[in-house]
Tab-separated table of C-alpha atoms in Angstrom:
chain	number	residue	atom	x	y	z
A	1	UNK	CA	-16.633	1.018	12.461
A	2	UNK	CA	-15.761	-1.499	9.535
A	3	UNK	CA	-13.658	-4.385	9.419
A	4	UNK	CA	-13.126	-7.283	7.167
A	5	UNK	CA	-14.791	-10.453	8.518
A	6	UNK	CA	-15.000	-13.713	7.264
A	7	UNK	CA	-18.066	-15.188	6.069
A	8	UNK	CA	-17.014	-18.773	6.544
A	9	UNK	CA	-13.801	-20.557	5.947
A	10	UNK	CA	-12.687	-20.485	2.424
A	11	UNK	CA	-10.935	-18.784	-0.183
A	12	UNK	CA	-10.759	-15.047	-0.726
A	13	UNK	CA	-14.104	-14.514	-1.480
A	14	UNK	CA	-15.577	-15.057	1.954
A	15	UNK	CA	-13.565	-12.040	3.083
A	16	UNK	CA	-16.213	-9.112	3.577
A	17	UNK	CA	-16.199	-5.299	4.614
A	18	UNK	CA	-18.901	-5.210	7.063
A	19	UNK	CA	-20.107	-3.085	10.392
A	20	UNK	CA	-18.877	-4.217	13.481
A	21	UNK	CA	-19.183	-2.959	17.222
A	22	UNK	CA	-16.831	0.308	17.980
A	23	UNK	CA	-14.031	-0.482	20.570
A	24	UNK	CA	-12.359	1.192	23.646
A	25	UNK	CA	-9.265	0.691	25.182
A	26	UNK	CA	-9.124	-1.077	28.621
A	27	UNK	CA	-6.142	-0.681	31.109
A	28	UNK	CA	-2.859	-0.644	29.495
A	29	UNK	CA	-4.570	-0.475	25.925
A	30	UNK	CA	-4.249	2.203	23.179
A	31	UNK	CA	-7.001	2.605	20.547
A	32	UNK	CA	-5.449	3.115	16.844
A	33	UNK	CA	-7.363	4.871	14.080
A	34	UNK	CA	-5.998	2.575	11.606
A	35	UNK	CA	-4.402	3.982	8.266
A	36	UNK	CA	-3.222	0.607	6.899
A	37	UNK	CA	-2.604	-3.216	7.795
A	38	UNK	CA	-0.522	-5.679	5.860
A	39	UNK	CA	-1.087	-9.284	4.697
A	40	UNK	CA	0.864	-12.079	6.228
A	41	UNK	CA	0.806	-15.741	5.401
A	42	UNK	CA	-0.791	-16.312	8.858
A	43	UNK	CA	-3.809	-14.363	7.580
A	44	UNK	CA	-4.439	-16.837	4.624
A	45	UNK	CA	-4.381	-19.640	7.281
A	46	UNK	CA	-7.040	-17.849	9.630
A	47	UNK	CA	-9.184	-17.315	6.711
A	48	UNK	CA	-9.154	-21.026	5.688
A	49	UNK	CA	-10.110	-21.691	9.433
A	50	UNK	CA	-6.819	-23.334	9.988
A	51	UNK	CA	-5.454	-20.697	12.403
A	52	UNK	CA	-7.717	-19.378	15.000
A	53	UNK	CA	-6.598	-16.308	17.013
A	54	UNK	CA	-5.326	-16.827	20.406
A	55	UNK	CA	-7.864	-16.487	23.608
A	56	UNK	CA	-9.308	-12.934	23.945
A	57	UNK	CA	-7.623	-11.751	20.698
A	58	UNK	CA	-9.791	-10.218	17.986
A	59	UNK	CA	-11.521	-12.502	15.512
A	60	UNK	CA	-10.763	-9.927	12.672
A	61	UNK	CA	-7.597	-10.884	10.584
A	62	UNK	CA	-4.771	-8.690	10.945
A	63	UNK	CA	-1.100	-9.161	12.607
A	64	UNK	CA	-0.161	-5.369	12.416
A	65	UNK	CA	-1.316	-1.969	11.392
A	66	UNK	CA	-0.304	1.759	11.393
A	67	UNK	CA	-2.241	4.563	12.228
A	68	UNK	CA	-2.823	7.406	14.758
A	69	UNK	CA	-3.664	7.063	18.424
A	70	UNK	CA	-7.261	7.737	19.153
A	71	UNK	CA	-7.377	7.277	22.861
A	72	UNK	CA	-5.451	5.723	25.772
A	73	UNK	CA	-6.560	3.220	28.553
A	74	UNK	CA	-5.753	3.535	32.264
A	75	UNK	CA	-2.264	3.705	33.251
A	76	UNK	CA	-1.022	4.365	29.576
A	77	UNK	CA	2.252	6.325	29.548
A	78	UNK	CA	4.542	7.475	26.951
A	79	UNK	CA	1.971	7.756	24.021
A	80	UNK	CA	-0.299	10.640	23.529
A	81	UNK	CA	-3.644	11.070	21.372
A	82	UNK	CA	-2.837	12.102	17.809
A	83	UNK	CA	0.641	10.077	17.694
A	84	UNK	CA	1.319	8.498	14.490
A	85	UNK	CA	2.120	4.710	15.227
A	86	UNK	CA	2.413	1.307	14.045
A	87	UNK	CA	1.897	-1.919	16.099
A	88	UNK	CA	2.259	-5.795	16.574
A	89	UNK	CA	-1.295	-7.150	16.804
A	90	UNK	CA	-2.630	-10.589	17.900
A	91	UNK	CA	-5.710	-9.896	15.598
A	92	UNK	CA	-7.924	-6.800	14.451
A	93	UNK	CA	-5.508	-5.201	11.870
A	94	UNK	CA	-7.997	-5.409	8.963
A	95	UNK	CA	-10.472	-2.743	10.320
A	96	UNK	CA	-10.879	0.980	10.764
A	97	UNK	CA	-9.834	0.815	14.336
A	98	UNK	CA	-7.865	-1.570	16.570
A	99	UNK	CA	-7.338	-1.917	20.371
A	100	UNK	CA	-3.712	-3.035	21.058
A	101	UNK	CA	-1.438	-3.241	24.209
A	102	UNK	CA	0.629	-0.135	24.651
A	103	UNK	CA	3.808	-2.413	24.946
A	104	UNK	CA	3.096	-3.720	21.286
A	105	UNK	CA	2.879	-0.136	20.078
A	106	UNK	CA	5.851	1.332	18.246
A	107	UNK	CA	6.376	4.879	16.833
A	108	UNK	CA	6.405	5.286	13.314
A	109	UNK	CA	10.273	5.596	11.991
A	110	UNK	CA	11.417	8.725	10.771
A	111	UNK	CA	11.363	8.916	6.996
A	112	UNK	CA	8.715	6.207	6.728
A	113	UNK	CA	5.231	7.499	5.520
A	114	UNK	CA	2.422	6.122	7.883
A	115	UNK	CA	0.800	3.569	5.089
A	116	UNK	CA	4.183	2.233	4.413
A	117	UNK	CA	4.737	1.670	8.338
A	118	UNK	CA	1.987	-0.946	8.322
A	119	UNK	CA	4.565	-3.555	6.723
A	120	UNK	CA	7.123	-3.181	9.608
A	121	UNK	CA	5.939	-4.561	12.819
A	122	UNK	CA	5.234	-8.013	12.078
A	123	UNK	CA	8.563	-8.627	9.613
A	124	UNK	CA	10.609	-6.282	12.138
A	125	UNK	CA	9.450	-8.466	15.110
A	126	UNK	CA	9.944	-11.783	13.651
A	127	UNK	CA	13.302	-11.094	12.024
A	128	UNK	CA	14.935	-9.537	15.086
A	129	UNK	CA	13.856	-12.013	17.511
A	130	UNK	CA	14.748	-15.024	15.387
A	131	UNK	CA	17.837	-13.977	13.646
A	132	UNK	CA	19.139	-11.750	16.528
A	133	UNK	CA	17.772	-12.478	19.892
A	134	UNK	CA	17.422	-16.207	19.369
A	135	UNK	CA	19.506	-16.955	16.377
A	136	UNK	CA	22.454	-14.725	17.819
A	137	UNK	CA	23.513	-13.844	14.263
A	138	UNK	CA	27.198	-11.728	14.549
A	139	UNK	CA	29.129	-9.904	12.244
A	140	UNK	CA	31.390	-12.296	9.994
A	141	UNK	CA	28.717	-15.280	10.142
A	142	UNK	CA	26.669	-16.762	7.299
A	143	UNK	CA	23.120	-16.292	7.218
A	144	UNK	CA	20.642	-18.064	4.897
A	145	UNK	CA	16.800	-17.155	4.502
A	146	UNK	CA	14.337	-19.198	2.559
A	147	UNK	CA	11.781	-17.136	0.863
A	148	UNK	CA	13.803	-14.056	0.221
A	149	UNK	CA	11.302	-12.176	-2.141
A	150	UNK	CA	8.911	-12.695	0.488
A	151	UNK	CA	7.976	-10.067	3.491
A	152	UNK	CA	10.252	-11.703	5.878
A	153	UNK	CA	13.020	-12.622	3.510
A	154	UNK	CA	13.483	-8.823	2.186
A	155	UNK	CA	13.701	-7.702	5.733
A	156	UNK	CA	15.985	-10.343	7.039
A	157	UNK	CA	18.270	-9.889	3.892
A	158	UNK	CA	18.875	-6.259	4.901
A	159	UNK	CA	19.089	-6.782	8.577
A	160	UNK	CA	21.727	-9.564	8.268
A	161	UNK	CA	23.591	-7.540	5.838
A	162	UNK	CA	23.456	-4.352	8.486
A	163	UNK	CA	24.960	-6.790	11.229
A	164	UNK	CA	27.645	-7.720	8.954
A	165	UNK	CA	27.200	-11.213	7.916
A	166	UNK	CA	27.460	-12.825	4.789
A	167	UNK	CA	23.907	-13.174	3.459
A	168	UNK	CA	22.446	-15.892	1.335
A	169	UNK	CA	18.643	-16.025	-0.030
A	170	UNK	CA	16.476	-18.416	-1.864
A	171	UNK	CA	13.896	-17.642	-4.374
A	172	UNK	CA	11.910	-18.939	-7.116
A	173	UNK	CA	13.177	-17.056	-10.367
A	174	UNK	CA	16.214	-15.101	-11.570
A	175	UNK	CA	14.320	-11.834	-11.497
A	176	UNK	CA	13.366	-12.265	-7.848
A	177	UNK	CA	16.923	-13.222	-6.997
A	178	UNK	CA	18.459	-10.343	-8.766
A	179	UNK	CA	16.049	-8.194	-6.447
A	180	UNK	CA	17.215	-9.980	-3.456
A	181	UNK	CA	20.994	-9.067	-4.374
A	182	UNK	CA	20.087	-5.625	-4.824
A	183	UNK	CA	18.978	-5.466	-1.180
A	184	UNK	CA	22.222	-7.029	-0.308
A	185	UNK	CA	22.409	-10.927	-0.779
A	186	UNK	CA	25.841	-11.932	-1.682
A	187	UNK	CA	24.544	-15.669	-2.478
A	188	UNK	CA	21.333	-16.239	-4.681
A	189	UNK	CA	19.747	-19.623	-5.077
A	190	UNK	CA	17.061	-20.465	-7.392
A	191	UNK	CA	15.244	-23.257	-5.408
A	192	UNK	CA	13.679	-24.432	-8.545
A	193	UNK	CA	16.922	-25.216	-10.248
A	194	UNK	CA	19.613	-25.248	-7.678
A	195	UNK	CA	20.492	-26.911	-4.609
A	196	UNK	CA	21.190	-24.388	-1.502
A	197	UNK	CA	23.338	-26.917	0.505
A	198	UNK	CA	25.600	-27.124	-2.793
A	199	UNK	CA	25.470	-23.428	-3.365
A	200	UNK	CA	25.736	-21.819	0.282
A	201	UNK	CA	28.195	-24.322	1.554
A	202	UNK	CA	27.758	-23.791	5.541
A	203	UNK	CA	25.552	-21.432	7.245
A	204	UNK	CA	25.782	-20.269	10.794
A	205	UNK	CA	21.865	-19.313	11.155
A	206	UNK	CA	19.001	-20.571	8.759
A	207	UNK	CA	15.565	-18.520	8.769
A	208	UNK	CA	13.244	-21.176	7.356
A	209	UNK	CA	9.528	-20.854	6.364
A	210	UNK	CA	9.244	-24.304	4.745
A	211	UNK	CA	9.399	-26.486	7.798
A	212	UNK	CA	9.379	-30.391	7.111
A	213	UNK	CA	10.353	-30.313	3.530
A	214	UNK	CA	13.654	-28.373	4.042
A	215	UNK	CA	14.401	-29.943	7.228
A	216	UNK	CA	16.983	-32.510	6.314
A	217	UNK	CA	19.012	-30.203	3.957
A	218	UNK	CA	18.587	-27.292	6.428
A	219	UNK	CA	20.393	-29.559	8.670
A	220	UNK	CA	23.070	-30.391	6.011
A	221	UNK	CA	23.762	-26.801	5.395
A	222	UNK	CA	24.344	-25.828	9.142
A	223	UNK	CA	27.891	-24.877	10.156
A	224	UNK	CA	29.407	-26.197	13.378
A	225	UNK	CA	27.317	-24.710	16.270
A	226	UNK	CA	24.858	-23.341	13.564
A	227	UNK	CA	21.027	-22.239	14.435
A	228	UNK	CA	18.190	-23.469	12.355
A	229	UNK	CA	15.248	-21.061	13.153
A	230	UNK	CA	12.137	-22.420	11.837
A	231	UNK	CA	8.977	-20.012	11.309
A	232	UNK	CA	6.733	-21.553	8.859
A	233	UNK	CA	5.402	-24.852	7.720
A	234	UNK	CA	4.775	-24.071	4.065
A	235	UNK	CA	6.329	-27.479	3.062
A	236	UNK	CA	4.620	-29.504	5.550
A	237	UNK	CA	4.554	-30.235	9.559
A	238	UNK	CA	6.340	-33.433	9.954
A	239	UNK	CA	9.837	-34.312	9.171
A	240	UNK	CA	12.681	-36.555	10.550
A	241	UNK	CA	15.283	-35.027	12.495
A	242	UNK	CA	18.975	-36.457	12.133
A	243	UNK	CA	19.991	-36.304	15.645
A	244	UNK	CA	23.539	-37.688	14.832
A	245	UNK	CA	24.026	-34.872	12.555
A	246	UNK	CA	23.092	-32.159	15.136
A	247	UNK	CA	25.095	-33.771	17.585
A	248	UNK	CA	28.106	-33.958	15.255
A	249	UNK	CA	27.723	-30.135	14.704
A	250	UNK	CA	26.637	-29.017	18.061
A	251	UNK	CA	23.647	-27.535	16.197
A	252	UNK	CA	20.452	-26.451	17.409
A	253	UNK	CA	16.905	-26.352	15.995
A	254	UNK	CA	14.275	-23.725	17.209
A	255	UNK	CA	10.659	-23.164	16.103
A	256	UNK	CA	9.153	-19.930	17.152
A	257	UNK	CA	6.016	-17.879	16.568
A	258	UNK	CA	4.891	-14.491	17.439
A	259	UNK	CA	1.159	-14.452	17.703
A	260	UNK	CA	0.828	-16.634	20.798
A	261	UNK	CA	3.329	-14.965	22.940
A	262	UNK	CA	2.248	-12.902	25.871
A	263	UNK	CA	1.798	-9.148	26.214
A	264	UNK	CA	4.915	-9.199	28.305
A	265	UNK	CA	7.049	-11.259	25.871
A	266	UNK	CA	5.748	-9.317	22.849
A	267	UNK	CA	6.765	-6.228	24.535
A	268	UNK	CA	10.083	-7.418	25.213
A	269	UNK	CA	10.998	-8.211	21.348
A	270	UNK	CA	8.960	-4.674	20.534
A	271	UNK	CA	11.332	-2.959	22.868
A	272	UNK	CA	14.437	-4.721	21.281
A	273	UNK	CA	13.187	-3.503	17.622
A	274	UNK	CA	12.777	0.090	19.019
A	275	UNK	CA	15.933	0.436	20.705
A	276	UNK	CA	18.162	-1.741	17.706
A	277	UNK	CA	16.348	-1.906	14.573
A	278	UNK	CA	14.566	1.292	14.382
A	279	UNK	CA	17.873	3.084	13.976
A	280	UNK	CA	18.911	0.899	10.972
A	281	UNK	CA	15.214	1.822	9.357
A	282	UNK	CA	15.698	5.672	9.983
A	283	UNK	CA	19.279	5.628	8.538
A	284	UNK	CA	18.067	3.606	5.555
A	285	UNK	CA	20.234	0.681	6.051
A	286	UNK	CA	16.945	-1.313	6.139
A	287	UNK	CA	14.136	-0.292	4.006
A	288	UNK	CA	10.765	-1.350	4.176
A	289	UNK	CA	9.608	-3.267	1.042
A	290	UNK	CA	6.207	-2.891	-0.243
A	291	UNK	CA	5.083	-4.425	-3.295
A	292	UNK	CA	1.506	-3.641	-3.596
A	293	UNK	CA	-0.969	-1.641	-2.010
A	294	UNK	CA	-4.801	-2.430	-2.087
A	295	UNK	CA	-7.782	-0.813	-0.499
A	296	UNK	CA	-8.677	-2.582	2.625
A	297	UNK	CA	-12.304	-3.193	1.693
A	298	UNK	CA	-10.751	-5.170	-1.528
A	299	UNK	CA	-8.842	-7.820	0.944
A	300	UNK	CA	-9.972	-10.463	-1.016
A	301	UNK	CA	-7.599	-9.363	-4.080
A	302	UNK	CA	-4.793	-8.816	-1.500
A	303	UNK	CA	-5.033	-12.599	-0.310
A	304	UNK	CA	-4.946	-13.538	-3.989
A	305	UNK	CA	-2.048	-11.641	-4.789
A	306	UNK	CA	-0.089	-13.165	-1.617
A	307	UNK	CA	-1.627	-16.969	-2.847
A	308	UNK	CA	-0.169	-16.236	-6.398
A	309	UNK	CA	3.218	-15.245	-5.015
A	310	UNK	CA	4.153	-12.808	-7.570
A	311	UNK	CA	4.521	-9.835	-5.124
A	312	UNK	CA	7.979	-8.716	-4.153
A	313	UNK	CA	7.893	-7.752	-0.295
A	314	UNK	CA	4.750	-7.051	1.487
A	315	UNK	CA	1.107	-6.565	0.353
A	316	UNK	CA	-0.302	-3.490	2.258
A	317	UNK	CA	-4.214	-3.023	3.026
A	318	UNK	CA	-4.989	0.740	2.988
A	319	UNK	CA	-7.821	2.320	4.575
A	320	UNK	CA	-9.737	4.644	2.233
A	321	UNK	CA	-11.034	7.953	3.631
């Protein structure tokens, strides 16, 4: 089979479409014939040698995919050869085939085509686990997401709105903010020209992809009993935590990641997504937002698009037949 490999750590040009060994599923695993994958920020870091896969995971980049079940490993139930699925991966998505634990496999939601479905697993599991399972967002609360125009942001806006929250989103241009508003954002903030603390006031849950550079203001914007969920470090890795403000607000700060969790941990999130979020997708309340579709062998182009930051929503890699 063929997959995207990394010649050496570096820029997008180090990504190559090459022949690699075929795969077979082990006990509890599923072999998927990949239709598409999607590009995430973590993929760019892995390409640069800054985010190695967990022990035992594929060296091939790619944290999600969609496709058709080719084979089942021993002990797998509830799936059949030929099923159209999408899956949360620890790696291996940029390839013609991938092996994935059965607990991390989801059916393609009704009304979503197979290629578009590749854009869902990573954002769905990230948003649901952080905003709902750990962030405990409730109807009537205020939710703030940074990077509202990205894959996580476009999904989070819709989920929070469907749950009955007031939604605030930051983005870098008025055009991108207008599109966030179309998805359901009630408050939009241009982070280049506006202060989100002044514009939002107080937020019960904040979903943050920036890390250190936003930490003081994220604490300032938290409401009493507020929850700050940190999922990225685009603004740096070290910041000063104002403990006095946290104590006064009874606020909490939690940093989470999906990739390094156990199969059981990921499976628990996937099960919640299937039960509670997939109905919202199938009803149209939450729509997958795909900004660009690029042939999988041209993964370097897809990485450049994400690096440049001009895409609204996800960048999908479509396998060519």
